[in-house]
Amino acid sequence: MEEKASPPPQGCSKPHLEKLTLGITRILESSPGVTEVTIIEKPPAERHMISSWEQKNNCVMPEDVKNFYLMTNGFHMTWSVKLDEHIIPLGSMAINSISKLTQLTQSSMYSLPNAPTLADLEDDTHEASDDQPEKPHFDSRSVIFELDSCNGNGKVCLVYKSGKPALAEDTEIWFLDRALYWHFLTDTFTAYYRLLITHLGLPQWQYAFTSYGISPQAKPKGSEGCSKPGCF
């Protein structure tokens, strides 16, 4: 079945899309300057696809991730803004399909001439503290899967913290930035998905959860002094 882009769904007339987007389409469509709110509809995953993924990767998929894929095999929603006579793509919310929920390994890391080696990254990895969980490892201690490539601005990852065979209750959601440093996002996929929707898929929003924050170039004009998620 081919994926197809839905036209701007006024009020999101399809109940399953309304549930999937937590009603955010209505907010976007009623916002001045916002245009081309688009959801690429994807069919639900079949249970055997989830079972095959679990067997292939020797990992038990968390229940909330399973439920998400049984509703839609991936997610992609975009929206644009109109400035003068120009339409500029701005928001993008995405979750990989099961077939693209692939393990992040050394061969799939950024291949830059001066990129740090896995050994360098491990040397820089701090152990867990009272206010920060232990960061993922690039060796057999962790199993890491890419949920979203963030349009090249990093990677949102589903991380199994105990290696294989990996259990569903040992998962967390982390952000791997372009410099290959880890930043904790949420304990569960459900909590991450709510963050994704709350931030409206604004460019580089995941960097709000890093010590250096969102770059000035990525901040929408007029957002100075606006601390609420989704301000634009």
JSON list of C-alpha atoms in Angstrom, two decimals:
[
{"chain": "A", "resi": 1, "resn": "MET", "atom": "CA", "xyz": [0.00, 0.00, 0.00]},
{"chain": "A", "resi": 2, "resn": "GLU", "atom": "CA", "xyz": [1.42, 3.37, -0.98]},
{"chain": "A", "resi": 3, "resn": "GLU", "atom": "CA", "xyz": [1.76, 6.12, 1.53]},
{"chain": "A", "resi": 4, "resn": "LYS", "atom": "CA", "xyz": [-0.22, 9.18, 0.63]},
{"chain": "A", "resi": 5, "resn": "ALA", "atom": "CA", "xyz": [-0.23, 12.72, 1.85]},
{"chain": "A", "resi": 6, "resn": "SER", "atom": "CA", "xyz": [-3.49, 13.85, 3.37]},
{"chain": "A", "resi": 7, "resn": "PRO", "atom": "CA", "xyz": [-4.74, 17.30, 2.42]},
{"chain": "A", "resi": 8, "resn": "PRO", "atom": "CA", "xyz": [-4.86, 19.82, 5.25]},
{"chain": "A", "resi": 9, "resn": "PRO", "atom": "CA", "xyz": [-7.41, 18.05, 7.48]},
{"chain": "A", "resi": 10, "resn": "GLN", "atom": "CA", "xyz": [-9.75, 20.78, 8.68]},
{"chain": "A", "resi": 11, "resn": "GLY", "atom": "CA", "xyz": [-10.41, 19.78, 12.26]},
{"chain": "A", "resi": 12, "resn": "CYS", "atom": "CA", "xyz": [-8.78, 16.45, 11.35]},
{"chain": "A", "resi": 13, "resn": "SER", "atom": "CA", "xyz": [-11.98, 14.80, 10.13]},
{"chain": "A", "resi": 14, "resn": "LYS", "atom": "CA", "xyz": [-10.54, 11.28, 10.40]},
{"chain": "A", "resi": 15, "resn": "PRO", "atom": "CA", "xyz": [-10.82, 10.07, 14.02]},
{"chain": "A", "resi": 16, "resn": "HIS", "atom": "CA", "xyz": [-7.64, 7.96, 13.90]},
{"chain": "A", "resi": 17, "resn": "LEU", "atom": "CA", "xyz": [-5.62, 10.96, 12.70]},
{"chain": "A", "resi": 18, "resn": "GLU", "atom": "CA", "xyz": [-7.15, 13.12, 15.42]},
{"chain": "A", "resi": 19, "resn": "LYS", "atom": "CA", "xyz": [-6.06, 10.55, 18.01]},
{"chain": "A", "resi": 20, "resn": "LEU", "atom": "CA", "xyz": [-2.61, 10.17, 16.47]},
{"chain": "A", "resi": 21, "resn": "THR", "atom": "CA", "xyz": [-1.88, 13.91, 16.41]},
{"chain": "A", "resi": 22, "resn": "LEU", "atom": "CA", "xyz": [-3.42, 14.60, 19.85]},
{"chain": "A", "resi": 23, "resn": "GLY", "atom": "CA", "xyz": [-5.51, 17.32, 18.20]},
{"chain": "A", "resi": 24, "resn": "ILE", "atom": "CA", "xyz": [-2.48, 19.44, 17.28]},
{"chain": "A", "resi": 25, "resn": "THR", "atom": "CA", "xyz": [-3.72, 19.92, 13.70]},
{"chain": "A", "resi": 26, "resn": "ARG", "atom": "CA", "xyz": [-6.51, 22.17, 14.95]},
{"chain": "A", "resi": 27, "resn": "ILE", "atom": "CA", "xyz": [-4.05, 24.35, 16.82]},
{"chain": "A", "resi": 28, "resn": "LEU", "atom": "CA", "xyz": [-1.76, 24.65, 13.81]},
{"chain": "A", "resi": 29, "resn": "GLU", "atom": "CA", "xyz": [-4.55, 25.34, 11.35]},
{"chain": "A", "resi": 30, "resn": "SER", "atom": "CA", "xyz": [-5.92, 28.12, 13.55]},
{"chain": "A", "resi": 31, "resn": "SER", "atom": "CA", "xyz": [-2.49, 29.76, 13.97]},
{"chain": "A", "resi": 32, "resn": "PRO", "atom": "CA", "xyz": [-1.87, 32.89, 11.86]},
{"chain": "A", "resi": 33, "resn": "GLY", "atom": "CA", "xyz": [0.57, 32.31, 9.03]},
{"chain": "A", "resi": 34, "resn": "VAL", "atom": "CA", "xyz": [0.54, 28.52, 9.25]},
{"chain": "A", "resi": 35, "resn": "THR", "atom": "CA", "xyz": [-0.30, 26.68, 6.05]},
{"chain": "A", "resi": 36, "resn": "GLU", "atom": "CA", "xyz": [-0.01, 23.27, 4.40]},
{"chain": "A", "resi": 37, "resn": "VAL", "atom": "CA", "xyz": [-0.54, 21.15, 7.53]},
{"chain": "A", "resi": 38, "resn": "THR", "atom": "CA", "xyz": [0.03, 17.70, 6.07]},
{"chain": "A", "resi": 39, "resn": "ILE", "atom": "CA", "xyz": [0.00, 14.17, 7.47]},
{"chain": "A", "resi": 40, "resn": "ILE", "atom": "CA", "xyz": [1.41, 11.31, 5.42]},
{"chain": "A", "resi": 41, "resn": "GLU", "atom": "CA", "xyz": [-0.99, 8.49, 6.17]},
{"chain": "A", "resi": 42, "resn": "LYS", "atom": "CA", "xyz": [0.63, 5.14, 6.88]},
{"chain": "A", "resi": 43, "resn": "PRO", "atom": "CA", "xyz": [-1.21, 1.84, 7.33]},
{"chain": "A", "resi": 44, "resn": "PRO", "atom": "CA", "xyz": [-1.03, 0.07, 10.70]},
{"chain": "A", "resi": 45, "resn": "ALA", "atom": "CA", "xyz": [1.77, -2.46, 11.12]},
{"chain": "A", "resi": 46, "resn": "GLU", "atom": "CA", "xyz": [0.77, -6.10, 11.28]},
{"chain": "A", "resi": 47, "resn": "ARG", "atom": "CA", "xyz": [1.63, -8.07, 14.41]},
{"chain": "A", "resi": 48, "resn": "HIS", "atom": "CA", "xyz": [3.94, -10.42, 12.53]},
{"chain": "A", "resi": 49, "resn": "MET", "atom": "CA", "xyz": [6.06, -7.42, 11.53]},
{"chain": "A", "resi": 50, "resn": "ILE", "atom": "CA", "xyz": [6.60, -6.61, 15.21]},
{"chain": "A", "resi": 51, "resn": "SER", "atom": "CA", "xyz": [7.37, -10.26, 16.02]},
{"chain": "A", "resi": 52, "resn": "SER", "atom": "CA", "xyz": [9.86, -10.43, 13.15]},
{"chain": "A", "resi": 53, "resn": "TRP", "atom": "CA", "xyz": [11.59, -7.26, 14.37]},
{"chain": "A", "resi": 54, "resn": "GLU", "atom": "CA", "xyz": [11.85, -8.67, 17.90]},
{"chain": "A", "resi": 55, "resn": "GLN", "atom": "CA", "xyz": [13.27, -11.99, 16.69]},
{"chain": "A", "resi": 56, "resn": "LYS", "atom": "CA", "xyz": [15.72, -10.35, 14.29]},
{"chain": "A", "resi": 57, "resn": "ASN", "atom": "CA", "xyz": [17.06, -7.94, 16.92]},
{"chain": "A", "resi": 58, "resn": "ASN", "atom": "CA", "xyz": [16.70, -10.19, 20.00]},
{"chain": "A", "resi": 59, "resn": "CYS", "atom": "CA", "xyz": [14.83, -7.35, 21.72]},
{"chain": "A", "resi": 60, "resn": "VAL", "atom": "CA", "xyz": [11.34, -7.16, 23.23]},
{"chain": "A", "resi": 61, "resn": "MET", "atom": "CA", "xyz": [9.60, -4.07, 21.89]},
{"chain": "A", "resi": 62, "resn": "PRO", "atom": "CA", "xyz": [8.08, -1.85, 24.63]},
{"chain": "A", "resi": 63, "resn": "GLU", "atom": "CA", "xyz": [4.29, -2.08, 24.85]},
{"chain": "A", "resi": 64, "resn": "ASP", "atom": "CA", "xyz": [3.74, 1.61, 24.05]},
{"chain": "A", "resi": 65, "resn": "VAL", "atom": "CA", "xyz": [5.94, 1.32, 20.94]},
{"chain": "A", "resi": 66, "resn": "LYS", "atom": "CA", "xyz": [3.98, -1.76, 19.85]},
{"chain": "A", "resi": 67, "resn": "ASN", "atom": "CA", "xyz": [0.68, 0.06, 20.32]},
{"chain": "A", "resi": 68, "resn": "PHE", "atom": "CA", "xyz": [1.95, 2.98, 18.28]},
{"chain": "A", "resi": 69, "resn": "TYR", "atom": "CA", "xyz": [2.97, 0.77, 15.35]},
{"chain": "A", "resi": 70, "resn": "LEU", "atom": "CA", "xyz": [-0.33, -1.12, 15.51]},
{"chain": "A", "resi": 71, "resn": "MET", "atom": "CA", "xyz": [-1.99, 2.24, 14.94]},
{"chain": "A", "resi": 72, "resn": "THR", "atom": "CA", "xyz": [0.39, 3.51, 12.25]},
{"chain": "A", "resi": 73, "resn": "ASN", "atom": "CA", "xyz": [3.60, 2.06, 10.82]},
{"chain": "A", "resi": 74, "resn": "GLY", "atom": "CA", "xyz": [5.55, 5.27, 11.31]},
{"chain": "A", "resi": 75, "resn": "PHE", "atom": "CA", "xyz": [4.51, 8.90, 11.45]},
{"chain": "A", "resi": 76, "resn": "HIS", "atom": "CA", "xyz": [5.27, 12.01, 9.41]},
{"chain": "A", "resi": 77, "resn": "MET", "atom": "CA", "xyz": [3.52, 15.34, 9.77]},
{"chain": "A", "resi": 78, "resn": "THR", "atom": "CA", "xyz": [4.73, 18.62, 8.32]},
{"chain": "A", "resi": 79, "resn": "TRP", "atom": "CA", "xyz": [3.59, 22.23, 8.23]},
{"chain": "A", "resi": 80, "resn": "SER", "atom": "CA", "xyz": [4.77, 25.46, 6.66]},
{"chain": "A", "resi": 81, "resn": "VAL", "atom": "CA", "xyz": [4.50, 29.19, 7.26]},
{"chain": "A", "resi": 82, "resn": "LYS", "atom": "CA", "xyz": [3.64, 31.90, 4.78]},
{"chain": "A", "resi": 83, "resn": "LEU", "atom": "CA", "xyz": [5.90, 34.94, 4.81]},
{"chain": "A", "resi": 84, "resn": "ASP", "atom": "CA", "xyz": [4.93, 37.63, 2.33]},
{"chain": "A", "resi": 85, "resn": "GLU", "atom": "CA", "xyz": [4.26, 35.56, -0.80]},
{"chain": "A", "resi": 86, "resn": "HIS", "atom": "CA", "xyz": [6.64, 32.75, 0.12]},
{"chain": "A", "resi": 87, "resn": "ILE", "atom": "CA", "xyz": [5.74, 29.43, 1.73]},
{"chain": "A", "resi": 88, "resn": "ILE", "atom": "CA", "xyz": [8.53, 28.12, 3.93]},
{"chain": "A", "resi": 89, "resn": "PRO", "atom": "CA", "xyz": [8.55, 24.55, 5.33]},
{"chain": "A", "resi": 90, "resn": "LEU", "atom": "CA", "xyz": [9.08, 24.72, 9.08]},
{"chain": "A", "resi": 91, "resn": "GLY", "atom": "CA", "xyz": [7.67, 21.95, 11.27]},
{"chain": "A", "resi": 92, "resn": "SER", "atom": "CA", "xyz": [8.42, 18.26, 10.78]},
{"chain": "A", "resi": 93, "resn": "MET", "atom": "CA", "xyz": [7.35, 15.48, 13.16]},
{"chain": "A", "resi": 94, "resn": "ALA", "atom": "CA", "xyz": [8.53, 11.98, 12.32]},
{"chain": "A", "resi": 95, "resn": "ILE", "atom": "CA", "xyz": [8.85, 8.47, 13.73]},
{"chain": "A", "resi": 96, "resn": "ASN", "atom": "CA", "xyz": [10.53, 5.80, 11.61]},
{"chain": "A", "resi": 97, "resn": "SER", "atom": "CA", "xyz": [8.53, 2.84, 10.33]},
{"chain": "A", "resi": 98, "resn": "ILE", "atom": "CA", "xyz": [9.39, -0.60, 11.71]},
{"chain": "A", "resi": 99, "resn": "SER", "atom": "CA", "xyz": [11.55, -1.38, 8.67]},
{"chain": "A", "resi": 100, "resn": "LYS", "atom": "CA", "xyz": [13.59, 1.76, 9.39]},
{"chain": "A", "resi": 101, "resn": "LEU", "atom": "CA", "xyz": [13.80, 1.15, 13.14]},
{"chain": "A", "resi": 102, "resn": "THR", "atom": "CA", "xyz": [17.34, -0.03, 12.61]},
{"chain": "A", "resi": 103, "resn": "GLN", "atom": "CA", "xyz": [20.16, -0.61, 15.06]},
{"chain": "A", "resi": 104, "resn": "LEU", "atom": "CA", "xyz": [22.72, 2.17, 15.35]},
{"chain": "A", "resi": 105, "resn": "THR", "atom": "CA", "xyz": [26.16, 0.62, 14.97]},
{"chain": "A", "resi": 106, "resn": "GLN", "atom": "CA", "xyz": [29.68, 1.81, 14.26]},
{"chain": "A", "resi": 107, "resn": "SER", "atom": "CA", "xyz": [29.14, 1.49, 10.51]},
{"chain": "A", "resi": 108, "resn": "SER", "atom": "CA", "xyz": [26.01, 3.67, 10.68]},
{"chain": "A", "resi": 109, "resn": "MET", "atom": "CA", "xyz": [27.67, 6.49, 12.64]},
{"chain": "A", "resi": 110, "resn": "TYR", "atom": "CA", "xyz": [28.59, 9.79, 11.05]},
{"chain": "A", "resi": 111, "resn": "SER", "atom": "CA", "xyz": [31.61, 9.20, 8.82]},
{"chain": "A", "resi": 112, "resn": "LEU", "atom": "CA", "xyz": [33.40, 12.53, 9.12]},
{"chain": "A", "resi": 113, "resn": "PRO", "atom": "CA", "xyz": [37.20, 12.85, 8.78]},
{"chain": "A", "resi": 114, "resn": "ASN", "atom": "CA", "xyz": [37.62, 14.25, 12.29]},
{"chain": "A", "resi": 115, "resn": "ALA", "atom": "CA", "xyz": [34.77, 12.36, 13.92]},
{"chain": "A", "resi": 116, "resn": "PRO", "atom": "CA", "xyz": [35.63, 10.90, 17.33]},
{"chain": "A", "resi": 117, "resn": "THR", "atom": "CA", "xyz": [36.18, 7.17, 17.51]},
{"chain": "A", "resi": 118, "resn": "LEU", "atom": "CA", "xyz": [33.92, 4.95, 19.58]},
{"chain": "A", "resi": 119, "resn": "ALA", "atom": "CA", "xyz": [36.79, 4.61, 22.08]},
{"chain": "A", "resi": 120, "resn": "ASP", "atom": "CA", "xyz": [36.98, 8.42, 22.39]},
{"chain": "A", "resi": 121, "resn": "LEU", "atom": "CA", "xyz": [33.26, 8.60, 23.04]},
{"chain": "A", "resi": 122, "resn": "GLU", "atom": "CA", "xyz": [33.41, 5.88, 25.67]},
{"chain": "A", "resi": 123, "resn": "ASP", "atom": "CA", "xyz": [36.25, 7.70, 27.46]},
{"chain": "A", "resi": 124, "resn": "ASP", "atom": "CA", "xyz": [34.08, 10.79, 27.62]},
{"chain": "A", "resi": 125, "resn": "THR", "atom": "CA", "xyz": [31.00, 8.93, 28.84]},
{"chain": "A", "resi": 126, "resn": "HIS", "atom": "CA", "xyz": [30.12, 9.72, 32.44]},
{"chain": "A", "resi": 127, "resn": "GLU", "atom": "CA", "xyz": [28.45, 7.20, 34.67]},
{"chain": "A", "resi": 128, "resn": "ALA", "atom": "CA", "xyz": [25.00, 7.73, 36.11]},
{"chain": "A", "resi": 129, "resn": "SER", "atom": "CA", "xyz": [24.51, 10.39, 38.77]},
{"chain": "A", "resi": 130, "resn": "ASP", "atom": "CA", "xyz": [21.61, 11.29, 41.03]},
{"chain": "A", "resi": 131, "resn": "ASP", "atom": "CA", "xyz": [20.11, 13.67, 38.48]},
{"chain": "A", "resi": 132, "resn": "GLN", "atom": "CA", "xyz": [21.28, 12.05, 35.23]},
{"chain": "A", "resi": 133, "resn": "PRO", "atom": "CA", "xyz": [20.92, 8.40, 34.14]},
{"chain": "A", "resi": 134, "resn": "GLU", "atom": "CA", "xyz": [23.88, 6.52, 32.74]},
{"chain": "A", "resi": 135, "resn": "LYS", "atom": "CA", "xyz": [24.51, 7.39, 29.12]},
{"chain": "A", "resi": 136, "resn": "PRO", "atom": "CA", "xyz": [24.18, 4.75, 26.41]},
{"chain": "A", "resi": 137, "resn": "HIS", "atom": "CA", "xyz": [27.27, 2.84, 25.30]},
{"chain": "A", "resi": 138, "resn": "PHE", "atom": "CA", "xyz": [28.32, 2.05, 21.75]},
{"chain": "A", "resi": 139, "resn": "ASP", "atom": "CA", "xyz": [29.36, -1.47, 22.72]},
{"chain": "A", "resi": 140, "resn": "SER", "atom": "CA", "xyz": [27.41, -4.57, 23.77]},
{"chain": "A", "resi": 141, "resn": "ARG", "atom": "CA", "xyz": [26.25, -2.92, 27.01]},
{"chain": "A", "resi": 142, "resn": "SER", "atom": "CA", "xyz": [23.52, -1.05, 25.09]},
{"chain": "A", "resi": 143, "resn": "VAL", "atom": "CA", "xyz": [21.38, -1.71, 22.05]},
{"chain": "A", "resi": 144, "resn": "ILE", "atom": "CA", "xyz": [20.40, 1.45, 20.15]},
{"chain": "A", "resi": 145, "resn": "PHE", "atom": "CA", "xyz": [17.72, 1.95, 17.49]},
{"chain": "A", "resi": 146, "resn": "GLU", "atom": "CA", "xyz": [17.03, 5.09, 15.46]},
{"chain": "A", "resi": 147, "resn": "LEU", "atom": "CA", "xyz": [13.52, 6.52, 15.84]},
{"chain": "A", "resi": 148, "resn": "ASP", "atom": "CA", "xyz": [14.10, 9.76, 13.95]},
{"chain": "A", "resi": 149, "resn": "SER", "atom": "CA", "xyz": [17.04, 11.16, 11.95]},
{"chain": "A", "resi": 150, "resn": "CYS", "atom": "CA", "xyz": [15.94, 14.73, 12.82]},
{"chain": "A", "resi": 151, "resn": "ASN", "atom": "CA", "xyz": [16.61, 15.95, 9.27]},
{"chain": "A", "resi": 152, "resn": "GLY", "atom": "CA", "xyz": [20.33, 15.50, 9.81]},
{"chain": "A", "resi": 153, "resn": "ASN", "atom": "CA", "xyz": [20.46, 17.47, 13.07]},
{"chain": "A", "resi": 154, "resn": "GLY", "atom": "CA", "xyz": [21.06, 14.40, 15.25]},
{"chain": "A", "resi": 155, "resn": "LYS", "atom": "CA", "xyz": [19.25, 11.18, 16.03]},
{"chain": "A", "resi": 156, "resn": "VAL", "atom": "CA", "xyz": [16.45, 10.33, 18.47]},
{"chain": "A", "resi": 157, "resn": "CYS", "atom": "CA", "xyz": [17.05, 6.79, 19.67]},
{"chain": "A", "resi": 158, "resn": "LEU", "atom": "CA", "xyz": [15.27, 3.99, 21.47]},
{"chain": "A", "resi": 159, "resn": "VAL", "atom": "CA", "xyz": [17.94, 2.68, 23.82]},
{"chain": "A", "resi": 160, "resn": "TYR", "atom": "CA", "xyz": [17.98, -0.70, 25.56]},
{"chain": "A", "resi": 161, "resn": "LYS", "atom": "CA", "xyz": [20.25, -0.20, 28.57]},
{"chain": "A", "resi": 162, "resn": "SER", "atom": "CA", "xyz": [21.15, -3.83, 29.37]},
{"chain": "A", "resi": 163, "resn": "GLY", "atom": "CA", "xyz": [22.32, -5.32, 26.09]},
{"chain": "A", "resi": 164, "resn": "LYS", "atom": "CA", "xyz": [20.92, -8.44, 24.42]},
{"chain": "A", "resi": 165, "resn": "PRO", "atom": "CA", "xyz": [18.64, -10.21, 25.02]},
{"chain": "A", "resi": 166, "resn": "ALA", "atom": "CA", "xyz": [17.00, -6.84, 25.59]},
{"chain": "A", "resi": 167, "resn": "LEU", "atom": "CA", "xyz": [13.91, -6.40, 27.75]},
{"chain": "A", "resi": 168, "resn": "ALA", "atom": "CA", "xyz": [11.16, -3.85, 27.16]},
{"chain": "A", "resi": 169, "resn": "GLU", "atom": "CA", "xyz": [11.39, -2.39, 30.66]},
{"chain": "A", "resi": 170, "resn": "ASP", "atom": "CA", "xyz": [15.06, -1.48, 30.15]},
{"chain": "A", "resi": 171, "resn": "THR", "atom": "CA", "xyz": [14.39, 1.17, 27.49]},
{"chain": "A", "resi": 172, "resn": "GLU", "atom": "CA", "xyz": [14.78, 4.95, 27.45]},
{"chain": "A", "resi": 173, "resn": "ILE", "atom": "CA", "xyz": [14.66, 7.62, 24.76]},
{"chain": "A", "resi": 174, "resn": "TRP", "atom": "CA", "xyz": [17.89, 9.55, 24.13]},
{"chain": "A", "resi": 175, "resn": "PHE", "atom": "CA", "xyz": [19.06, 12.23, 21.69]},
{"chain": "A", "resi": 176, "resn": "LEU", "atom": "CA", "xyz": [22.42, 11.81, 19.97]},
{"chain": "A", "resi": 177, "resn": "ASP", "atom": "CA", "xyz": [23.60, 15.21, 18.72]},
{"chain": "A", "resi": 178, "resn": "ARG", "atom": "CA", "xyz": [25.75, 15.92, 15.67]},
{"chain": "A", "resi": 179, "resn": "ALA", "atom": "CA", "xyz": [28.89, 15.88, 17.82]},
{"chain": "A", "resi": 180, "resn": "LEU", "atom": "CA", "xyz": [27.91, 12.36, 18.96]},
{"chain": "A", "resi": 181, "resn": "TYR", "atom": "CA", "xyz": [27.13, 13.31, 22.55]},
{"chain": "A", "resi": 182, "resn": "TRP", "atom": "CA", "xyz": [24.15, 11.77, 24.34]},
{"chain": "A", "resi": 183, "resn": "HIS", "atom": "CA", "xyz": [21.31, 13.70, 25.98]},
{"chain": "A", "resi": 184, "resn": "PHE", "atom": "CA", "xyz": [18.51, 12.05, 27.97]},
{"chain": "A", "resi": 185, "resn": "LEU", "atom": "CA", "xyz": [14.99, 12.84, 26.77]},
{"chain": "A", "resi": 186, "resn": "THR", "atom": "CA", "xyz": [12.38, 10.60, 28.42]},
{"chain": "A", "resi": 187, "resn": "ASP", "atom": "CA", "xyz": [11.84, 7.27, 30.20]},
{"chain": "A", "resi": 188, "resn": "THR", "atom": "CA", "xyz": [9.20, 6.09, 27.74]},
{"chain": "A", "resi": 189, "resn": "PHE", "atom": "CA", "xyz": [8.25, 6.36, 24.08]},
{"chain": "A", "resi": 190, "resn": "THR", "atom": "CA", "xyz": [4.83, 7.74, 25.02]},
{"chain": "A", "resi": 191, "resn": "ALA", "atom": "CA", "xyz": [6.43, 10.60, 26.93]},
{"chain": "A", "resi": 192, "resn": "TYR", "atom": "CA", "xyz": [8.74, 11.34, 23.98]},
{"chain": "A", "resi": 193, "resn": "TYR", "atom": "CA", "xyz": [5.87, 11.31, 21.50]},
{"chain": "A", "resi": 194, "resn": "ARG", "atom": "CA", "xyz": [4.04, 13.89, 23.60]},
{"chain": "A", "resi": 195, "resn": "LEU", "atom": "CA", "xyz": [7.18, 16.04, 23.62]},
{"chain": "A", "resi": 196, "resn": "LEU", "atom": "CA", "xyz": [7.42, 15.75, 19.84]},
{"chain": "A", "resi": 197, "resn": "ILE", "atom": "CA", "xyz": [3.83, 16.91, 19.38]},
{"chain": "A", "resi": 198, "resn": "THR", "atom": "CA", "xyz": [4.12, 19.64, 22.04]},
{"chain": "A", "resi": 199, "resn": "HIS", "atom": "CA", "xyz": [7.15, 21.16, 20.30]},
{"chain": "A", "resi": 200, "resn": "LEU", "atom": "CA", "xyz": [5.31, 21.02, 16.96]},
{"chain": "A", "resi": 201, "resn": "GLY", "atom": "CA", "xyz": [8.33, 19.52, 15.21]},
{"chain": "A", "resi": 202, "resn": "LEU", "atom": "CA", "xyz": [10.14, 22.87, 15.16]},
{"chain": "A", "resi": 203, "resn": "PRO", "atom": "CA", "xyz": [13.71, 22.63, 13.80]},
{"chain": "A", "resi": 204, "resn": "GLN", "atom": "CA", "xyz": [16.26, 21.28, 16.28]},
{"chain": "A", "resi": 205, "resn": "TRP", "atom": "CA", "xyz": [13.78, 21.33, 19.18]},
{"chain": "A", "resi": 206, "resn": "GLN", "atom": "CA", "xyz": [15.58, 18.37, 20.76]},
{"chain": "A", "resi": 207, "resn": "TYR", "atom": "CA", "xyz": [18.52, 20.68, 21.50]},
{"chain": "A", "resi": 208, "resn": "ALA", "atom": "CA", "xyz": [16.38, 22.36, 24.15]},
{"chain": "A", "resi": 209, "resn": "PHE", "atom": "CA", "xyz": [17.25, 19.27, 26.23]},
{"chain": "A", "resi": 210, "resn": "THR", "atom": "CA", "xyz": [21.01, 19.80, 25.86]},
{"chain": "A", "resi": 211, "resn": "SER", "atom": "CA", "xyz": [23.26, 22.02, 27.93]},
{"chain": "A", "resi": 212, "resn": "TYR", "atom": "CA", "xyz": [23.89, 24.32, 24.96]},
{"chain": "A", "resi": 213, "resn": "GLY", "atom": "CA", "xyz": [20.29, 24.68, 23.82]},
{"chain": "A", "resi": 214, "resn": "ILE", "atom": "CA", "xyz": [18.78, 25.50, 20.44]},
{"chain": "A", "resi": 215, "resn": "SER", "atom": "CA", "xyz": [21.05, 27.42, 18.07]},
{"chain": "A", "resi": 216, "resn": "PRO", "atom": "CA", "xyz": [20.07, 31.06, 17.41]},
{"chain": "A", "resi": 217, "resn": "GLN", "atom": "CA", "xyz": [19.68, 30.23, 13.71]},
{"chain": "A", "resi": 218, "resn": "ALA", "atom": "CA", "xyz": [17.03, 27.59, 14.51]},
{"chain": "A", "resi": 219, "resn": "LYS", "atom": "CA", "xyz": [14.95, 29.85, 16.73]},
{"chain": "A", "resi": 220, "resn": "PRO", "atom": "CA", "xyz": [11.94, 31.34, 14.93]},
{"chain": "A", "resi": 221, "resn": "LYS", "atom": "CA", "xyz": [11.95, 35.09, 14.65]},
{"chain": "A", "resi": 222, "resn": "GLY", "atom": "CA", "xyz": [10.03, 36.71, 17.45]},
{"chain": "A", "resi": 223, "resn": "SER", "atom": "CA", "xyz": [10.62, 33.80, 19.82]},
{"chain": "A", "resi": 224, "resn": "GLU", "atom": "CA", "xyz": [12.96, 35.77, 22.07]},
{"chain": "A", "resi": 225, "resn": "GLY", "atom": "CA", "xyz": [11.63, 35.67, 25.58]},
{"chain": "A", "resi": 226, "resn": "CYS", "atom": "CA", "xyz": [9.18, 32.93, 24.73]},
{"chain": "A", "resi": 227, "resn": "SER", "atom": "CA", "xyz": [9.87, 29.94, 26.95]},
{"chain": "A", "resi": 228, "resn": "LYS", "atom": "CA", "xyz": [6.74, 27.94, 26.17]},
{"chain": "A", "resi": 229, "resn": "PRO", "atom": "CA", "xyz": [7.09, 24.92, 23.86]},
{"chain": "A", "resi": 230, "resn": "GLY", "atom": "CA", "xyz": [5.64, 25.64, 20.46]},
{"chain": "A", "resi": 231, "resn": "CYS", "atom": "CA", "xyz": [6.01, 29.42, 20.57]},
{"chain": "A", "resi": 232, "resn": "PHE", "atom": "CA", "xyz": [6.54, 30.81, 17.10]}
]
